[in-house]
XYZ file of C-alpha atoms in Angstrom:
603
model
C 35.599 72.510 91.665
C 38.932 70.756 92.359
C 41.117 73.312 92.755
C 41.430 75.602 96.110
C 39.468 79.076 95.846
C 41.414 82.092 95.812
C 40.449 85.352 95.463
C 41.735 89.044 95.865
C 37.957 90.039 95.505
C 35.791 89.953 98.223
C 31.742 89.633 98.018
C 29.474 87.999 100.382
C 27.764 86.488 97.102
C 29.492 83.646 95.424
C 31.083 85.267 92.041
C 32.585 83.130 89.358
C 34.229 84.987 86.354
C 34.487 83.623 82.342
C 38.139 84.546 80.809
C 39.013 84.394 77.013
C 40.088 86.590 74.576
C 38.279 88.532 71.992
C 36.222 86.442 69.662
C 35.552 83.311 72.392
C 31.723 84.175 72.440
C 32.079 85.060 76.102
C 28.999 87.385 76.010
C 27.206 84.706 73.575
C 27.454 82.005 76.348
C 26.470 83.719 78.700
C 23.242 84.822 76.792
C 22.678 81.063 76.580
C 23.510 79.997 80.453
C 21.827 82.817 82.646
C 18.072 80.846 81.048
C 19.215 78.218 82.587
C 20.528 79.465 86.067
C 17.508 81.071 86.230
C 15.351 78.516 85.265
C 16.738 76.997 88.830
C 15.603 79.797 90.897
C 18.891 81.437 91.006
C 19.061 85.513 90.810
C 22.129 86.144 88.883
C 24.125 89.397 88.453
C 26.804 90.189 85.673
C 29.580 92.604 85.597
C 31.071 93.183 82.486
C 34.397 94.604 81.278
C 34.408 96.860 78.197
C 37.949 98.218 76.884
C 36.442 100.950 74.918
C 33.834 103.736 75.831
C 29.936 102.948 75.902
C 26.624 104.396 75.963
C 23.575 102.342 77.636
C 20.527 104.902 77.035
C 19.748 105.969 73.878
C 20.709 109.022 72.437
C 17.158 111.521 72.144
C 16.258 110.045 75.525
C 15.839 112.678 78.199
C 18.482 110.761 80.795
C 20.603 110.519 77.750
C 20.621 114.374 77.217
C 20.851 115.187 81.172
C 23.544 113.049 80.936
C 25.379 114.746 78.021
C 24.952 117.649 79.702
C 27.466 117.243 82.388
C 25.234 115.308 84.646
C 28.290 113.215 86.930
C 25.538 110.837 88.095
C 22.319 109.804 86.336
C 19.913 108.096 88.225
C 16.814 106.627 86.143
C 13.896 104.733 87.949
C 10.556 103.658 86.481
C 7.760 100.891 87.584
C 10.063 98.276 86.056
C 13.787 98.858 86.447
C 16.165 101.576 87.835
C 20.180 102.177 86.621
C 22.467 104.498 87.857
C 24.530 106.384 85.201
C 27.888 107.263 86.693
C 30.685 109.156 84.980
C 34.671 108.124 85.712
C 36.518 109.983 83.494
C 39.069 110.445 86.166
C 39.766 106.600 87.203
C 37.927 103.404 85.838
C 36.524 101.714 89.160
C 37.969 98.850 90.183
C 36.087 95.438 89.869
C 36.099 95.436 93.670
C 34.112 98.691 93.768
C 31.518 96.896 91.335
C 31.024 93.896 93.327
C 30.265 96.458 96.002
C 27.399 98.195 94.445
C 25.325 95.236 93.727
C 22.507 94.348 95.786
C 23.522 91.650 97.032
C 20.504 90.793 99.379
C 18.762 90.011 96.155
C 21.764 87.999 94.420
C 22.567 84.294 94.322
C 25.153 84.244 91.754
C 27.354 87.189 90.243
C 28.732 86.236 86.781
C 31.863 88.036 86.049
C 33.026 88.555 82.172
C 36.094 90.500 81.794
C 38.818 91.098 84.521
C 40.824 87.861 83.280
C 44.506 89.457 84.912
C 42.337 89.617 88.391
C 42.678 86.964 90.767
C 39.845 85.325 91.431
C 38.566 82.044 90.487
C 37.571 81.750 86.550
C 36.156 79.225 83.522
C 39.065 79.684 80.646
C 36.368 79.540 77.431
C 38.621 78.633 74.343
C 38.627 78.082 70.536
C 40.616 76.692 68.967
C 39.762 78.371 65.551
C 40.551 81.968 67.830
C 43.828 80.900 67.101
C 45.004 82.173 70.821
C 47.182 80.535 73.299
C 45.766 79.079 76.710
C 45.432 81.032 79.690
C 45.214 78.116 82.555
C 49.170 77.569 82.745
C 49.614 80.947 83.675
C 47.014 81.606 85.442
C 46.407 79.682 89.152
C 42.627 80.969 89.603
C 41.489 79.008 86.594
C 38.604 76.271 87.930
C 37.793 74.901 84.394
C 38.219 74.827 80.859
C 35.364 75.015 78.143
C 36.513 74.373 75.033
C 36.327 72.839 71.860
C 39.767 71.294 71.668
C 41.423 68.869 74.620
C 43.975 70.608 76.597
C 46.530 68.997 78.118
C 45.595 70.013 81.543
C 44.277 67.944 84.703
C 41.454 70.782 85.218
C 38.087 69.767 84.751
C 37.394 70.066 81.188
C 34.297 70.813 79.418
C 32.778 70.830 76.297
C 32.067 74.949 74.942
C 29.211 73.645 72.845
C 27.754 71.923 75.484
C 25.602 74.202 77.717
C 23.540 71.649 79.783
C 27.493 70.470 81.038
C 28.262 74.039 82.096
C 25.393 74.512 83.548
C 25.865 71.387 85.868
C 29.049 72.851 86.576
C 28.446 76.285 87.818
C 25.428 74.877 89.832
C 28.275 72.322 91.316
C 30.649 75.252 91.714
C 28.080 77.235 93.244
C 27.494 74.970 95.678
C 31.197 74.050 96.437
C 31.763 77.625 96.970
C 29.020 78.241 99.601
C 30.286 75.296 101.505
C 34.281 76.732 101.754
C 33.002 80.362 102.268
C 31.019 78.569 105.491
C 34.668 77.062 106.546
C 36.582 79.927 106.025
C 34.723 81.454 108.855
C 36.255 78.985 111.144
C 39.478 78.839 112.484
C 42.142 76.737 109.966
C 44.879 75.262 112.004
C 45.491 73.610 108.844
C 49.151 74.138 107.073
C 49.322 76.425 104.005
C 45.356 77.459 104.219
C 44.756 77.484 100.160
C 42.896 80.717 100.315
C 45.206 83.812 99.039
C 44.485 86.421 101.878
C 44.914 90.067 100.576
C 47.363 92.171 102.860
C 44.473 93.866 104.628
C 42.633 90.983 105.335
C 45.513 89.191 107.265
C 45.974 92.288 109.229
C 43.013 92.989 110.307
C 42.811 89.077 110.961
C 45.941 89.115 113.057
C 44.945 92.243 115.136
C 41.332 91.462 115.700
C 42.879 88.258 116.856
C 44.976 89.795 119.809
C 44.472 89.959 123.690
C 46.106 92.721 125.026
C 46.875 92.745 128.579
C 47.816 95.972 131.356
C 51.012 95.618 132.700
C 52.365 98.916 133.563
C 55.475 100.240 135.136
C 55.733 103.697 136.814
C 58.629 106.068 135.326
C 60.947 109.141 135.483
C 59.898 111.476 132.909
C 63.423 111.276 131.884
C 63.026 107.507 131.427
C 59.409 107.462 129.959
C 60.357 108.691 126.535
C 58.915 106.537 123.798
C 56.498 104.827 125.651
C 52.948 104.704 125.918
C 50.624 106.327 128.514
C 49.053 103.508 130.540
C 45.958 105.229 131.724
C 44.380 108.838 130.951
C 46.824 111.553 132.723
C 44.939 114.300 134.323
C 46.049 117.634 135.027
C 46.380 118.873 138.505
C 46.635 122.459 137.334
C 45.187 124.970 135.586
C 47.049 125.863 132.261
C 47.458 128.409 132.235
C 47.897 129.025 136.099
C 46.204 132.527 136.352
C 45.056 134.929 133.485
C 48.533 135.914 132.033
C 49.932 138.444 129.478
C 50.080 136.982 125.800
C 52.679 139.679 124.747
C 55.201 142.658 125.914
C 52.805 145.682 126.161
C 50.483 147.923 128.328
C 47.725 146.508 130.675
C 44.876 148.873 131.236
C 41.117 149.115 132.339
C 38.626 149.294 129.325
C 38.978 152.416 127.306
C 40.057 155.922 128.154
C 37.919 157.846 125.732
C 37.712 160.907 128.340
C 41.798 160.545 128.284
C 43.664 160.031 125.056
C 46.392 159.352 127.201
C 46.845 156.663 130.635
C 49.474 157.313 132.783
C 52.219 154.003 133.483
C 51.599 153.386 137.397
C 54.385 150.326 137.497
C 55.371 147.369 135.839
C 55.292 143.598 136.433
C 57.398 140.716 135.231
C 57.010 137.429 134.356
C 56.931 135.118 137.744
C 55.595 139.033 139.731
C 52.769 140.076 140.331
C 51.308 143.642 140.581
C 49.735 143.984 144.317
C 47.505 147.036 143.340
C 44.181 147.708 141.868
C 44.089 149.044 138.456
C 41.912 152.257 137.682
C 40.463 153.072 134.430
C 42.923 155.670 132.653
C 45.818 154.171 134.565
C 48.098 151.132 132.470
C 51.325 149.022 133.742
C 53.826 147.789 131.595
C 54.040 144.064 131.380
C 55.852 140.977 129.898
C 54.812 138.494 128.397
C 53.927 135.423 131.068
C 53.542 138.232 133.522
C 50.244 137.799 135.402
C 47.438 141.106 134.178
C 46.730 142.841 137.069
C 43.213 142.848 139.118
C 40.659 144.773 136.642
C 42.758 144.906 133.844
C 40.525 143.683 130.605
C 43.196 144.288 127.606
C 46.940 143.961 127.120
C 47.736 146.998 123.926
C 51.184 145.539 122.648
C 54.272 147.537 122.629
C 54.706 147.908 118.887
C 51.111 149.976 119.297
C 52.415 151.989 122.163
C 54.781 155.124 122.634
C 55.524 156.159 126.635
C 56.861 159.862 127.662
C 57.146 161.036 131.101
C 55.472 158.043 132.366
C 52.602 158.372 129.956
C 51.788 156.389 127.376
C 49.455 156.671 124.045
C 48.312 153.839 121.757
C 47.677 153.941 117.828
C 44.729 151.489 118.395
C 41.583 153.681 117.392
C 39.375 153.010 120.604
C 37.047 150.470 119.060
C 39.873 148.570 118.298
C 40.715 147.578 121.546
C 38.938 144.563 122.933
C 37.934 143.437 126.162
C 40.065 140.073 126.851
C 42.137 141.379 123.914
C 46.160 139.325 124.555
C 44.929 138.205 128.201
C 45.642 134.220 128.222
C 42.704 133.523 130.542
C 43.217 130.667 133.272
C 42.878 127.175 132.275
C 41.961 128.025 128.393
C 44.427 125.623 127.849
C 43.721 122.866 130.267
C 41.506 122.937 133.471
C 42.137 120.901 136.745
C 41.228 117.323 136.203
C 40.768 117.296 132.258
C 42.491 114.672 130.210
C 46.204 116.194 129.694
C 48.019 112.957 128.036
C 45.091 110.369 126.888
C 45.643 106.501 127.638
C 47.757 105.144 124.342
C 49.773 107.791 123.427
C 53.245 107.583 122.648
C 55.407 109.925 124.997
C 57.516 112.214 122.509
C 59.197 115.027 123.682
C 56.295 117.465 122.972
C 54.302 115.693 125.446
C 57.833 114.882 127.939
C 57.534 118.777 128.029
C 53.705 118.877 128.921
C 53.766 116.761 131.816
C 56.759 118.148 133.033
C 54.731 121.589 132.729
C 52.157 120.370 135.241
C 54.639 119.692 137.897
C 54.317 115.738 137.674
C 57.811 113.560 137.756
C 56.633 110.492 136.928
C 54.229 108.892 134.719
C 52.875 105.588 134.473
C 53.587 103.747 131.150
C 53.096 100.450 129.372
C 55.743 97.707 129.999
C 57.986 97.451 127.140
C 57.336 94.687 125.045
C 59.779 91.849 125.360
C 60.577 90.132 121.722
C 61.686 86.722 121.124
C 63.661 86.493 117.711
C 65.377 83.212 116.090
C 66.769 82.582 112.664
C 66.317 78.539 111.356
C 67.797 76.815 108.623
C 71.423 74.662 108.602
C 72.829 77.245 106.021
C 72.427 79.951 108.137
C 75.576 81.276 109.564
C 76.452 83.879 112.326
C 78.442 86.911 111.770
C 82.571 86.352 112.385
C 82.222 82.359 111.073
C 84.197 81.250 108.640
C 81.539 81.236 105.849
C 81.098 77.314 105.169
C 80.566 76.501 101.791
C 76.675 76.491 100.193
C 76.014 79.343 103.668
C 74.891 82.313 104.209
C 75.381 84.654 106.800
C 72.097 85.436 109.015
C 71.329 89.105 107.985
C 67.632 88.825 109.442
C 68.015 89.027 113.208
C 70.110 92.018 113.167
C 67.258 93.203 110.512
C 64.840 92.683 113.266
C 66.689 93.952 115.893
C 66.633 97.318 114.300
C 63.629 97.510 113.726
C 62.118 96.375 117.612
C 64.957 98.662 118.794
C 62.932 101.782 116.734
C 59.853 100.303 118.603
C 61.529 100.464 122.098
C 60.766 96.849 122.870
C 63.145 94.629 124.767
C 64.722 92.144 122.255
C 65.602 88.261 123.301
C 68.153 86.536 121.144
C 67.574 83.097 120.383
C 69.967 83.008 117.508
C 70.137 80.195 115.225
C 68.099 77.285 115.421
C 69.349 74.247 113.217
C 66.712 72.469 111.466
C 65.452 69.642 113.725
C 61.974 69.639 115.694
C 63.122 69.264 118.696
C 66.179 72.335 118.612
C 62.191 74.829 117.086
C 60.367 73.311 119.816
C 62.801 74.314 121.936
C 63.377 77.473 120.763
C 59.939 78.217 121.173
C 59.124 77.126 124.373
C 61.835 79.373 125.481
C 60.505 82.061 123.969
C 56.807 81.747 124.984
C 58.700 81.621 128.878
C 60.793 84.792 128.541
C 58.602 87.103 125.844
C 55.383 88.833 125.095
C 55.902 87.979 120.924
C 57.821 85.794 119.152
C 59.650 86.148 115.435
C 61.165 83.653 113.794
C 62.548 84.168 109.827
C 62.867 81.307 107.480
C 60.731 77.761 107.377
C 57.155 79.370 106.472
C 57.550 78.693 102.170
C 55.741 75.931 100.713
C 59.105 73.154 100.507
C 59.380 73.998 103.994
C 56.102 73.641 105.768
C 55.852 70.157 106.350
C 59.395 70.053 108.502
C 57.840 72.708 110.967
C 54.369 71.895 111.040
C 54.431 68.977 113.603
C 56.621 70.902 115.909
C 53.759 74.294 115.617
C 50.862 72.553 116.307
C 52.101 70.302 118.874
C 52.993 73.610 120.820
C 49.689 76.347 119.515
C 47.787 76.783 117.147
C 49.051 78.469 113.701
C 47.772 80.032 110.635
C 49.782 79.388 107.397
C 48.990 82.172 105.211
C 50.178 82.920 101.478
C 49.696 86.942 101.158
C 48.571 88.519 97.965
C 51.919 90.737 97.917
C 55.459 90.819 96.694
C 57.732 90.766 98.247
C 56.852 88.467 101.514
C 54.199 85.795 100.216
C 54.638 83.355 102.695
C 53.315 83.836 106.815
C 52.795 81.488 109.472
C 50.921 83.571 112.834
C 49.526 81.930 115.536
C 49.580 81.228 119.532
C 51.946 79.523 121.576
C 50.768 78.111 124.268
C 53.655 77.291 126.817
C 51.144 76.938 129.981
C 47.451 76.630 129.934
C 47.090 80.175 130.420
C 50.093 81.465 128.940
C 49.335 82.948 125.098
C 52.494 83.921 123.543
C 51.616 85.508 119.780
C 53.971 83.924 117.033
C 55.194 85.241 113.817
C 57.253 82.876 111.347
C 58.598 85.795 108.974
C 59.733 84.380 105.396
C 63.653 84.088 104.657
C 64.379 86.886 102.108
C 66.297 89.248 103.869
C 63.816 92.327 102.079
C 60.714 90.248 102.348
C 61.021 89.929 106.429
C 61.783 93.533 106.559
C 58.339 94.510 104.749
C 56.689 91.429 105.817
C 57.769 93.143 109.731
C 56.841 96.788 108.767
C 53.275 95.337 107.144
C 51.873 93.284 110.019
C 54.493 92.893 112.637
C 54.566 96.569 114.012
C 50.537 97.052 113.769
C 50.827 94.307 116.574
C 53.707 95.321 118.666
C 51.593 98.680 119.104
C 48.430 97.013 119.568
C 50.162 95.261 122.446
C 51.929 98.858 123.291
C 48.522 100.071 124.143
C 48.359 101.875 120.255
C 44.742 101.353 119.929
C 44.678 102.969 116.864
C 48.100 103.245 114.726
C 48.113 103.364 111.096
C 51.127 103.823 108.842
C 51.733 107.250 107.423
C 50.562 107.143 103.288
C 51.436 110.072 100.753
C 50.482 110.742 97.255
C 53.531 110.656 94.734
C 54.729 111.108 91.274
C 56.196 108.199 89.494
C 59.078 109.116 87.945
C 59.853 105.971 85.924
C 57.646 102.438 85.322
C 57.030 100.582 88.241
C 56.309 97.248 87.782
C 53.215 95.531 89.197
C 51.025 92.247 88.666
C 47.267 92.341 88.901
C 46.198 90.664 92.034
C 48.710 91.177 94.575
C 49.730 94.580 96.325
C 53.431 94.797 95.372
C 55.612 97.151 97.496
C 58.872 98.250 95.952
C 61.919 100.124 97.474
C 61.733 104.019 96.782
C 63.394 107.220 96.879
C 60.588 110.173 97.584
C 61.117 113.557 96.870
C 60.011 117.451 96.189
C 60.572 118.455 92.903
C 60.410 122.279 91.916
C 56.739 122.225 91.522
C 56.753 121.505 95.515
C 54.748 118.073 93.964
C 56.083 114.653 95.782
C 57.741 112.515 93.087
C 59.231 108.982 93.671
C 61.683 106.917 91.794
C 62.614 102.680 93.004
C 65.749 102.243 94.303
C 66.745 99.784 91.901
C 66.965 95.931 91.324
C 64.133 94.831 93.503
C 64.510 91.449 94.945
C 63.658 90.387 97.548
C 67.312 89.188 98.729
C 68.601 92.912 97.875
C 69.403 94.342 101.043
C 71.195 97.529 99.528
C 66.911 98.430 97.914
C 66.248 98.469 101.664
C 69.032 100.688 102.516
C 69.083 103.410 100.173
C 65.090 103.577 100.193
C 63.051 105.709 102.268
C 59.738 104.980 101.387
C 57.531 102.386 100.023
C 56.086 102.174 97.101
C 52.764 100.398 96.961
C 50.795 98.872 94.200
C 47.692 98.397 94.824
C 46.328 94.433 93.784
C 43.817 96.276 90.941
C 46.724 98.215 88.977
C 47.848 96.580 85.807
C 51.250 98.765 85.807
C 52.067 102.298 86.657
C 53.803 104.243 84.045
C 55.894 107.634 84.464
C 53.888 110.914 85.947
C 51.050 107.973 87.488
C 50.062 108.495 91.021
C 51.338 105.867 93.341
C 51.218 105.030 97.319
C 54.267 105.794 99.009
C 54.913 104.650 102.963
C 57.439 106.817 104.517
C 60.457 104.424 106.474
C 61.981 108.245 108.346
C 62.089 106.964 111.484
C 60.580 103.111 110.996
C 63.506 101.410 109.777
């Protein structure tokens, strides 16, 4: 296999899929090969892609009539085999969820037929008498052609007819594979890693890859706002203070039966108490707040109540009323010394008003994070310059420095650095002095990496990543290390202005809360209505600008905001939501449901 693996399927059994169109032989070949994989010991599994509906048990047989019935999931099992029958009339599952459900403790080799939009690595099979165009030149996951024709290709080539050839080659392939899945699991400092990383994988990659360090700062309440609670913040009160009225009414003793009426023996007011003993058949008007008085075991509210000449009568039939019944008891809320504001949580004004409401002034929070932002590139131009010709003017730092501001951290301007090594490494030392992360945009595409990727690993050590999405392929992330114990986390963000804005919301601000002491913090997802074609590729998780709302139904619809590139700033603007694509949907058409990301607040 000469060509880099890439795959937005994941299995931890080596998979190799057989693409051609209708009338190849693809099932036919594959009759004839798995003899001979087997033959070498291998256990092989196939998955199989039908485009039209199928039965696999024979009508008369009992599963087939359980099924029929309305059975969701048949599950048949004899001395010899078992198969699981499952119904999707809803949504055909993805080939992901396929390669999930195989056993793969007893696999070697899963042979995929079908799927030949995914992206993962394939053999084209052609004809020439199919009369059908190739697939290889546009298709970057193709490993080999079989075929009975020469094509004008550099790909290992193979003869169709020949099945002792293809056999050596998916044995070769097979091994090949095992040997890069065993290097994948090490650390690649290597520029533009070939593998195609799928926009989960690279974030869970980056954030697993993190060391987050304590370094807290006591604050004013006042000044706390939008940070993050450094350690668990106990309360040093009861909440409620002391059993307390829940409503405007009556307090009284139990229930009167032997007198239909109690007679009103005061009153109390919120931040009062009432210094006497309460006796059955007696009741004292009280507000809401107000402390009950000793003995009291009900509050009857006011609306239930009517008072004359200092006695008062109640509509309540007397098994109606309750002991307890609107009494807020002591600490039901919070008791002395339980967790009041847990470590991690982001200080809004809801909780501003809680710890205020237990007396405290000050809380201790995480440090802000300090950011370190630079744009590269001679064409890049700041703001005010006369534009030179064959410039542009650098739209990405003030891009960023929205969107730290949103995230309270403390932003460093490096501006523009021109494109030599020694102006980056600069640049980056300086940042890995002054800040806790560093962002660069531009320098991370393909024609650019080898100009930057002396200067990177001279300083740390750096992924190159290409990301199965659109917009924002390209992503450098890494360390840099400007002492021996000094880590400073490095992003090199592409140039599109668009693509560093989702590129930042995608993998960017999962970190900066990781580091905010955000253990946990996922991006908000809704459910919409597509309300026109959105366009989509197999493969890659595409994210489009969108407008969400609620139509009439009260059902979420969304609509794109437009032209979509990724140099479209205006998409960015008008758009308050994302619209996501997931890598395994071939298009979605008008009233599909699609992934939208809220931006209220983000952007």
């Amino acid at each position: 296999m000469s060509q880099a693996y890439r795959s937005t399927l994941s299995s931890v059994t080596p998979f190799l899929g057989f693409a051609a169109y209708s009338g190849t032989g693809k099932t036919t070949l594959l009759e004839r090969l798995i003899p001979n994989l087997t033959a070498q010991g291998l256990k092989v599994a196939v998955i199989k892609h039908a485009h039209h509906d199928f039965d696999i048990d024979q009508e008369g047989k009992d599963s087939f009539r359980l099924r029929k019935a309305g059975a969701s999931q048949m599950l048949i099992n004899s001395r010899y085999r078992s198969a699981l029958i499952t119904e999707t009339p809803e949504t055909e599952q993805s080939c992901q969820q396929l390669l999930n459900a195989l056993d793969h403790d007893n696999l070697d080799l899963i042979l995929i037929e079908g799927y030949k939009k995914l992206s993962y690595p394939k053999i084209e099979l052609h004809r020439h008498e199919v009369s059908k165009p190739w697939i290889h030149p546009e298709d970057d996951n193709i490993v080999a052609i079989a075929a009975n024709i020469e094509a004008d290709s550099s790909l290992p080539q193979l003869d169709i007819n020949n099945l002792e050839q293809l056999t050596d080659f998916v044995l070769s392939y097979l091994k090949e594979y095992q040997h890069q899945n065993q290097s994948d699991h090490k650390v690649n400092n290597d520029l533009l890693s070939p593998a195609f990383l799928s926009v989960e994988q690279a974030k869970s990659n980056i954030l697993d890859s993190l060391t987050v360090s304590s370094n807290s700062v006591e604050l004013s309440l006042f000044d706390a706002v939008n940070h993050t609670v450094a350690c668990d913040l106990l309360s040093p009160i009861n909440v409620p203070q002391y059993n307390n009225s829940a409503m405007d009414g009556y307090a009284i003793v139990g229930c009167n039966s032997s007198h239909p009426n109690y007679k009103v023996v005061g009153s109390v007011m919120a931040g009062h108490r009432f210094e006497h003993t309460l006796s059955p058949g007696e009741a004292v008007r009280i507000m809401t707040g107000a402390p009950v008085p000793d003995n009291a075991t009900a509050v009857i509210m006011r609306e239930q109540a009517e008072e004359r000449d200092n006695m008062v009568q109640f509509s309540l039939e007397l098994n109606e009323i309750k002991t307890g019944q609107n009494i807020r008891l002591a600490g039901e809320d919070l008791a002395v010394g339980e967790v009041a504001i847990a470590k991690g949580t982001k200080i809004s004004s809801a909780e501003l008003g809680m710890i205020a409401s237990l007396g405290i002034t000050s809380v201790t929070v995480n440090r802000p994070i300090r950011v370190a932002i630079f744009s590269t590139g001679d064409e890049v131009q700041a703001p005010g310059e006369a534009q030179k010709e064959s410039s542009i003017y650098d739209s990405n730092r003030y891009s960023l420095f929205g969107l730290l501001s949103h995230l309270d951290c403390e932003v460093i301007d490096l501006g523009i650095i021109e494109d030599s090594e020694e102006s980056l490494q600069q640049a980056l030392l300086s940042g890995a002095q002054q800040a806790d992360l560093i962002i660069s945009s531009g320098g991370v595409s393909v024609g650019d990496a080898d100009y930057i990727k002396s200067c990177l690993t001279k300083l740390g050590q750096i992924n190159f990543w290409r990301i199965n999405m659109r917009p924002g392929r390209p992503l450098a992330f890494g360390t840099i290390f400007s002492e021996p114990t000094d880590h400073t986390p490095f992003f090199g963000l592409p140039g599109n202005p668009v693509a560093v804005m989702v590129a930042f919301l995608q993998f960017v601000e999962p970190v900066i809360r990781r580091l905010q002491g955000q253990q946990d913090w996922q991006a908000e997802k809704l459910v919409a209505l597509a309300t026109e074609n959105i366009r989509s590729r197999v493969g890659r998780t595409e994210y489009s600008r969108g407008i969400y709302t609620i139509n009439h139904n009260g059902h979420l619809e969304v609509r794109t905001t437009g032209k979509q590139g990724s140099g479209i700033l205006r998409s960015m603007s008008e758009a308050n939501c994302l619209i996501e694509v997931a890598p395994d949907v071939e298009n979605v058409e008008i009233g599909a449901k699609v992934t939208v990301i809220p931006l209220v607040s983000r952007l």
